C-alpha cells in the first residue's frame, strides 16, 4: 500500500441488488479488493435470491465477515451448520447456503469474496 485510502460504504461505488428486492450488496474497492456491506432482508435465502445470479448449486465464495445486526444461518454442503448474530465474526469456506433468521434484516460487512459475489 503506497497511500492511505478512505472510502465509505455509505457512498458505495457499486450496488448489486438481490433477486426479488430481498437486499443488496454495497461495495467499495480498495487495493486489497472489494469490501462489501450486504443487507439481507427477512426471508432472504441464498439458494432463492442469489443462486439465479451465481448459477451454482451453493455459494462458492469464501467469506470473512462481521455481523452488524440481525441473524443468519449458514449450512455447509457437508451438513455443518452455524447461526451468526450481531457482534460475531464469521469465516465461511466455499460451498454453503445461507438464510436470514427472524424478522430483522441481517447486515454483514465482508472483506473476502466480494469481487464477484452476486455479480450479474
Coordinates of N, CA and C in Angstrom, one line a residue:
X1 N 0.9 -1.2 0.0 CA 0.0 0.0 0.0 C 0.9 1.2 0.0
X2 N 0.7 2.1 -0.9 CA 1.5 3.3 -1.1 C 0.9 4.5 -0.5
X3 N -0.4 4.5 -0.2 CA -1.0 5.7 0.3 C -2.2 5.3 1.2
X4 N -2.6 6.2 2.1 CA -3.8 6.0 2.9 C -5.0 6.1 2.0
X5 N -6.0 5.2 2.2 CA -7.2 5.2 1.5 C -8.4 5.4 2.4
X6 N -9.4 6.2 2.1 CA -10.6 6.4 2.8 C -11.8 6.3 1.9
X7 N -12.6 5.3 2.1 CA -13.9 5.2 1.3 C -15.0 4.9 2.3
X8 N -16.2 5.2 1.9 CA -17.4 5.0 2.8 C -18.4 4.0 2.1
X9 N -18.8 3.0 2.9 CA -19.9 2.2 2.4 C -21.2 2.9 2.4
X10 N -21.3 4.1 3.0 CA -22.5 5.0 2.9 C -22.5 5.7 1.5
X11 N -21.4 5.6 0.8 CA -21.4 6.1 -0.6 C -20.7 5.0 -1.5
X12 N -21.4 3.9 -1.7 CA -20.8 2.8 -2.4 C -20.5 3.1 -3.8
X13 N -19.4 2.5 -4.3 CA -19.0 2.6 -5.7 C -19.9 1.8 -6.7
X14 N -20.4 0.7 -6.1 CA -21.3 -0.2 -6.8 C -22.3 -0.8 -5.9
X15 N -23.5 -1.0 -6.3 CA -24.6 -1.7 -5.6 C -25.1 -2.8 -6.4
X16 N -25.2 -4.0 -5.8 CA -25.7 -5.2 -6.5 C -27.0 -5.6 -5.8
X17 N -28.2 -5.5 -6.4 CA -29.4 -5.9 -5.8 C -29.5 -7.5 -5.8
X18 N -30.2 -8.0 -4.8 CA -30.5 -9.5 -4.8 C -31.9 -9.6 -5.5
X19 N -32.2 -10.9 -5.9 CA -33.5 -11.2 -6.6 C -34.6 -10.7 -5.7
X20 N -35.7 -10.4 -6.3 CA -37.0 -10.1 -5.6 C -36.9 -8.9 -4.6
X21 N -35.9 -8.1 -4.7 CA -35.7 -6.9 -3.8 C -35.4 -7.4 -2.4
X22 N -34.8 -8.5 -2.2 CA -34.6 -9.1 -0.9 C -33.2 -8.6 -0.3
X23 N -32.7 -7.5 -0.7 CA -31.5 -7.0 -0.1 C -30.5 -6.5 -1.2
X24 N -29.3 -6.2 -0.8 CA -28.3 -5.6 -1.7 C -26.9 -5.8 -1.1
X25 N -26.0 -5.7 -2.0 CA -24.6 -5.7 -1.7 C -24.0 -4.3 -2.1
X26 N -23.5 -3.5 -1.2 CA -22.9 -2.2 -1.5 C -21.4 -2.4 -1.4
X27 N -20.7 -1.9 -2.4 CA -19.2 -2.2 -2.5 C -18.4 -0.9 -2.6
X28 N -17.2 -1.0 -2.0 CA -16.1 -0.1 -2.3 C -14.9 -0.9 -2.6
X29 N -14.1 -0.4 -3.5 CA -12.9 -1.1 -3.9 C -11.7 -0.5 -3.3
X30 N -10.8 -1.3 -2.6 CA -9.6 -0.8 -2.1 C -8.5 -1.7 -2.7
X31 N -7.2 -1.4 -2.5 CA -6.1 -2.1 -3.1 C -6.2 -3.6 -2.8
X32 N -6.7 -4.0 -1.6 CA -6.7 -5.4 -1.3 C -7.9 -6.1 -1.9
X33 N -8.8 -5.4 -2.6 CA -10.0 -6.0 -3.2 C -11.3 -5.2 -2.7
X34 N -12.4 -5.8 -3.1 CA -13.7 -5.2 -2.7 C -14.0 -5.5 -1.3
X35 N -14.6 -4.5 -0.6 CA -15.2 -4.6 0.7 C -16.7 -4.4 0.5
X36 N -17.5 -5.2 1.1 CA -18.9 -5.1 0.9 C -19.7 -5.0 2.2
X37 N -20.8 -4.3 2.1 CA -21.8 -4.3 3.2 C -23.1 -4.9 2.5
X38 N -23.4 -6.1 3.0 CA -24.6 -6.8 2.5 C -25.7 -6.7 3.5
X39 N -26.9 -6.3 2.9 CA -28.1 -6.2 3.7 C -29.0 -7.3 3.2
X40 N -29.4 -8.3 4.0 CA -30.2 -9.4 3.7 C -31.5 -9.2 4.4
X41 N -32.6 -9.0 3.7 CA -33.9 -8.8 4.2 C -34.5 -10.0 4.9
X42 N -35.4 -9.9 5.8 CA -36.1 -11.0 6.4 C -36.7 -11.9 5.3
X43 N -36.5 -13.2 5.3 CA -37.0 -14.1 4.3 C -35.9 -14.3 3.2
X44 N -34.8 -13.6 3.2 CA -33.8 -13.8 2.2 C -33.1 -15.2 2.4
X45 N -32.9 -15.9 1.3 CA -32.2 -17.2 1.3 C -31.3 -17.2 0.0
X46 N -30.0 -17.6 0.2 CA -29.0 -17.6 -0.9 C -29.6 -18.4 -2.0
X47 N -30.1 -19.6 -1.7 CA -30.5 -20.6 -2.8 C -31.7 -20.0 -3.6
X48 N -32.4 -19.0 -3.1 CA -33.5 -18.4 -3.8 C -33.2 -17.1 -4.4
X49 N -32.4 -16.3 -3.7 CA -32.2 -14.9 -4.1 C -30.8 -14.5 -4.7
X50 N -29.9 -15.5 -4.6 CA -28.6 -15.3 -5.2 C -28.2 -16.4 -6.2
X51 N -28.7 -17.6 -5.9 CA -28.4 -18.7 -6.8 C -28.7 -18.4 -8.3
X52 N -29.8 -17.8 -8.6 CA -30.1 -17.5 -10.0 C -29.1 -16.6 -10.6
X53 N -28.4 -15.8 -9.8 CA -27.4 -14.9 -10.3 C -26.0 -15.6 -10.4
X54 N -25.7 -16.4 -9.4 CA -24.4 -17.1 -9.3 C -24.4 -18.3 -10.3
X55 N -25.6 -18.9 -10.5 CA -25.6 -20.1 -11.4 C -24.8 -21.3 -10.9
X56 N -24.7 -21.4 -9.5 CA -24.0 -22.6 -8.9 C -25.0 -23.2 -7.9
X57 N -24.8 -24.4 -7.5 CA -25.7 -25.1 -6.6 C -25.6 -24.5 -5.2
X58 N -24.4 -24.0 -4.8 CA -24.3 -23.4 -3.5 C -23.3 -22.2 -3.6
X59 N -23.2 -21.4 -2.6 CA -22.3 -20.3 -2.7 C -20.8 -20.8 -2.8
X60 N -20.1 -20.4 -3.8 CA -18.7 -20.9 -4.0 C -17.7 -19.8 -3.6
X61 N -18.1 -18.8 -2.8 CA -17.2 -17.8 -2.3 C -16.9 -18.0 -0.9
X62 N -15.6 -17.8 -0.5 CA -15.3 -17.7 0.9 C -15.6 -16.4 1.5
X63 N -15.9 -16.3 2.8 CA -16.3 -15.0 3.4 C -15.5 -14.8 4.7
X64 N -15.1 -13.6 4.9 CA -14.6 -13.2 6.2 C -15.4 -11.9 6.6
X65 N -16.4 -12.1 7.5 CA -17.3 -11.1 7.7 C -17.6 -10.8 9.2
X66 N -18.2 -9.6 9.4 CA -18.6 -9.2 10.7 C -20.1 -8.8 10.7
X67 N -20.9 -9.4 11.5 CA -22.3 -9.2 11.5 C -22.7 -8.0 12.4
X68 N -23.2 -6.9 11.7 CA -23.6 -5.7 12.4 C -24.9 -5.8 13.1
X69 N -25.9 -6.5 12.4 CA -27.2 -6.7 13.0 C -27.9 -7.9 12.4
X70 N -29.0 -8.3 13.1 CA -29.7 -9.5 12.6 C -29.0 -10.8 12.8
X71 N -29.6 -11.8 12.2 CA -29.1 -13.2 12.4 C -29.1 -13.9 11.0
X72 N -28.2 -14.8 10.9 CA -28.1 -15.6 9.6 C -27.6 -17.0 10.0
X73 N -28.3 -18.0 9.4 CA -28.0 -19.4 9.5 C -27.2 -19.8 8.2
X74 N -26.1 -20.5 8.4 CA -25.3 -21.0 7.3 C -25.1 -22.5 7.4
X75 N -25.4 -23.2 6.3 CA -25.3 -24.6 6.3 C -24.3 -25.0 5.2
X76 N -23.3 -25.7 5.5 CA -22.2 -26.1 4.6 C -22.8 -27.3 3.7
X77 N -22.2 -27.5 2.6 CA -22.6 -28.6 1.7 C -22.4 -29.9 2.4
X78 N -21.5 -30.0 3.4 CA -21.3 -31.3 4.1 C -22.2 -31.4 5.3
X79 N -23.1 -30.4 5.5 CA -24.1 -30.5 6.6 C -23.7 -29.7 7.9
X80 N -22.5 -29.3 8.0 CA -22.1 -28.5 9.2 C -22.9 -27.2 9.1
X81 N -23.3 -26.7 10.3 CA -24.2 -25.5 10.3 C -23.9 -24.7 11.5
X82 N -24.2 -23.4 11.4 CA -24.0 -22.5 12.5 C -24.9 -21.3 12.3
X83 N -25.2 -20.6 13.4 CA -26.0 -19.4 13.3 C -25.2 -18.2 13.8
X84 N -25.2 -17.1 13.1 CA -24.4 -15.9 13.5 C -25.3 -14.8 13.8
X85 N -24.9 -13.9 14.7 CA -25.7 -12.7 15.1 C -24.8 -11.5 15.3
X86 N -25.4 -10.4 15.6 CA -24.7 -9.2 15.8 C -23.5 -9.3 16.7
X87 N -22.3 -8.8 16.3 CA -21.1 -8.9 17.0 C -20.2 -10.1 16.7
X88 N -20.8 -11.0 15.9 CA -20.0 -12.2 15.5 C -19.1 -11.9 14.3
X89 N -17.9 -12.5 14.4 CA -17.0 -12.6 13.2 C -17.2 -14.0 12.6
X90 N -17.4 -14.0 11.3 CA -17.6 -15.3 10.6 C -16.6 -15.6 9.5
X91 N -16.0 -16.8 9.5 CA -15.1 -17.3 8.5 C -15.9 -18.4 7.8
X92 N -16.2 -18.3 6.6 CA -17.1 -19.3 5.9 C -16.3 -19.7 4.6
X93 N -16.0 -21.0 4.5 CA -15.4 -21.5 3.3 C -16.4 -21.6 2.2
X94 N -16.0 -21.8 0.9 CA -16.9 -22.0 -0.2 C -17.8 -23.3 0.0
X95 N -19.0 -23.3 -0.6 CA -19.8 -24.5 -0.5 C -20.8 -24.4 0.6
X96 N -21.8 -23.4 0.5 CA -22.7 -23.2 1.6 C -24.0 -22.6 1.1
X97 N -25.1 -22.7 1.8 CA -26.3 -22.0 1.7 C -26.5 -21.1 2.9
X98 N -27.3 -20.1 2.8 CA -27.5 -19.2 4.0 C -28.8 -18.6 3.9
X99 N -29.4 -18.2 5.1 CA -30.7 -17.5 5.1 C -30.8 -16.7 6.4
X100 N -31.6 -15.7 6.3 CA -31.8 -14.8 7.5 C -32.7 -15.6 8.5
X101 N -32.6 -15.2 9.7 CA -33.3 -15.8 10.8 C -34.1 -14.7 11.5
X102 N -35.4 -14.8 11.6 CA -36.2 -13.8 12.4 C -36.7 -12.7 11.4
X103 N -37.2 -11.7 12.1 CA -37.9 -10.6 11.4 C -37.1 -9.4 11.2
X104 N -35.8 -9.4 11.5 CA -34.9 -8.3 11.3 C -33.9 -8.6 10.1
X105 N -33.6 -7.5 9.4 CA -32.6 -7.7 8.3 C -31.3 -8.0 8.9
X106 N -30.5 -8.8 8.2 CA -29.1 -9.1 8.7 C -28.2 -8.3 7.8
X107 N -27.3 -7.6 8.5 CA -26.3 -6.7 7.8 C -24.9 -7.2 8.2
X108 N -24.1 -7.5 7.1 CA -22.8 -8.0 7.3 C -21.8 -7.2 6.5
X109 N -20.7 -6.9 7.1 CA -19.5 -6.4 6.4 C -18.6 -7.5 6.1
X110 N -18.2 -7.6 4.8 CA -17.5 -8.8 4.3 C -16.2 -8.3 3.6
X111 N -15.1 -8.8 4.0 CA -13.8 -8.4 3.4 C -13.2 -9.5 2.4
X112 N -14.0 -10.5 2.2 CA -13.4 -11.6 1.3 C -14.6 -12.1 0.4
X113 N -14.2 -12.4 -0.8 CA -15.2 -13.0 -1.8 C -16.2 -12.0 -2.4
X114 N -15.9 -10.7 -2.3 CA -16.9 -9.7 -2.7 C -16.7 -9.3 -4.2
X115 N -15.6 -9.5 -4.7 CA -15.3 -9.0 -6.1 C -16.4 -9.5 -7.1
X116 N -16.8 -10.7 -7.0 CA -17.8 -11.3 -8.0 C -19.1 -11.8 -7.3
X117 N -19.2 -11.6 -6.0 CA -20.4 -12.1 -5.3 C -21.7 -11.3 -5.9
X118 N -22.7 -12.1 -6.3 CA -24.0 -11.6 -6.8 C -23.8 -10.6 -8.0
X119 N -22.7 -10.9 -8.7 CA -22.4 -10.0 -9.9 C -23.1 -10.6 -11.1
X120 N -23.9 -9.7 -11.8 CA -24.6 -10.2 -13.0 C -23.8 -10.1 -14.2

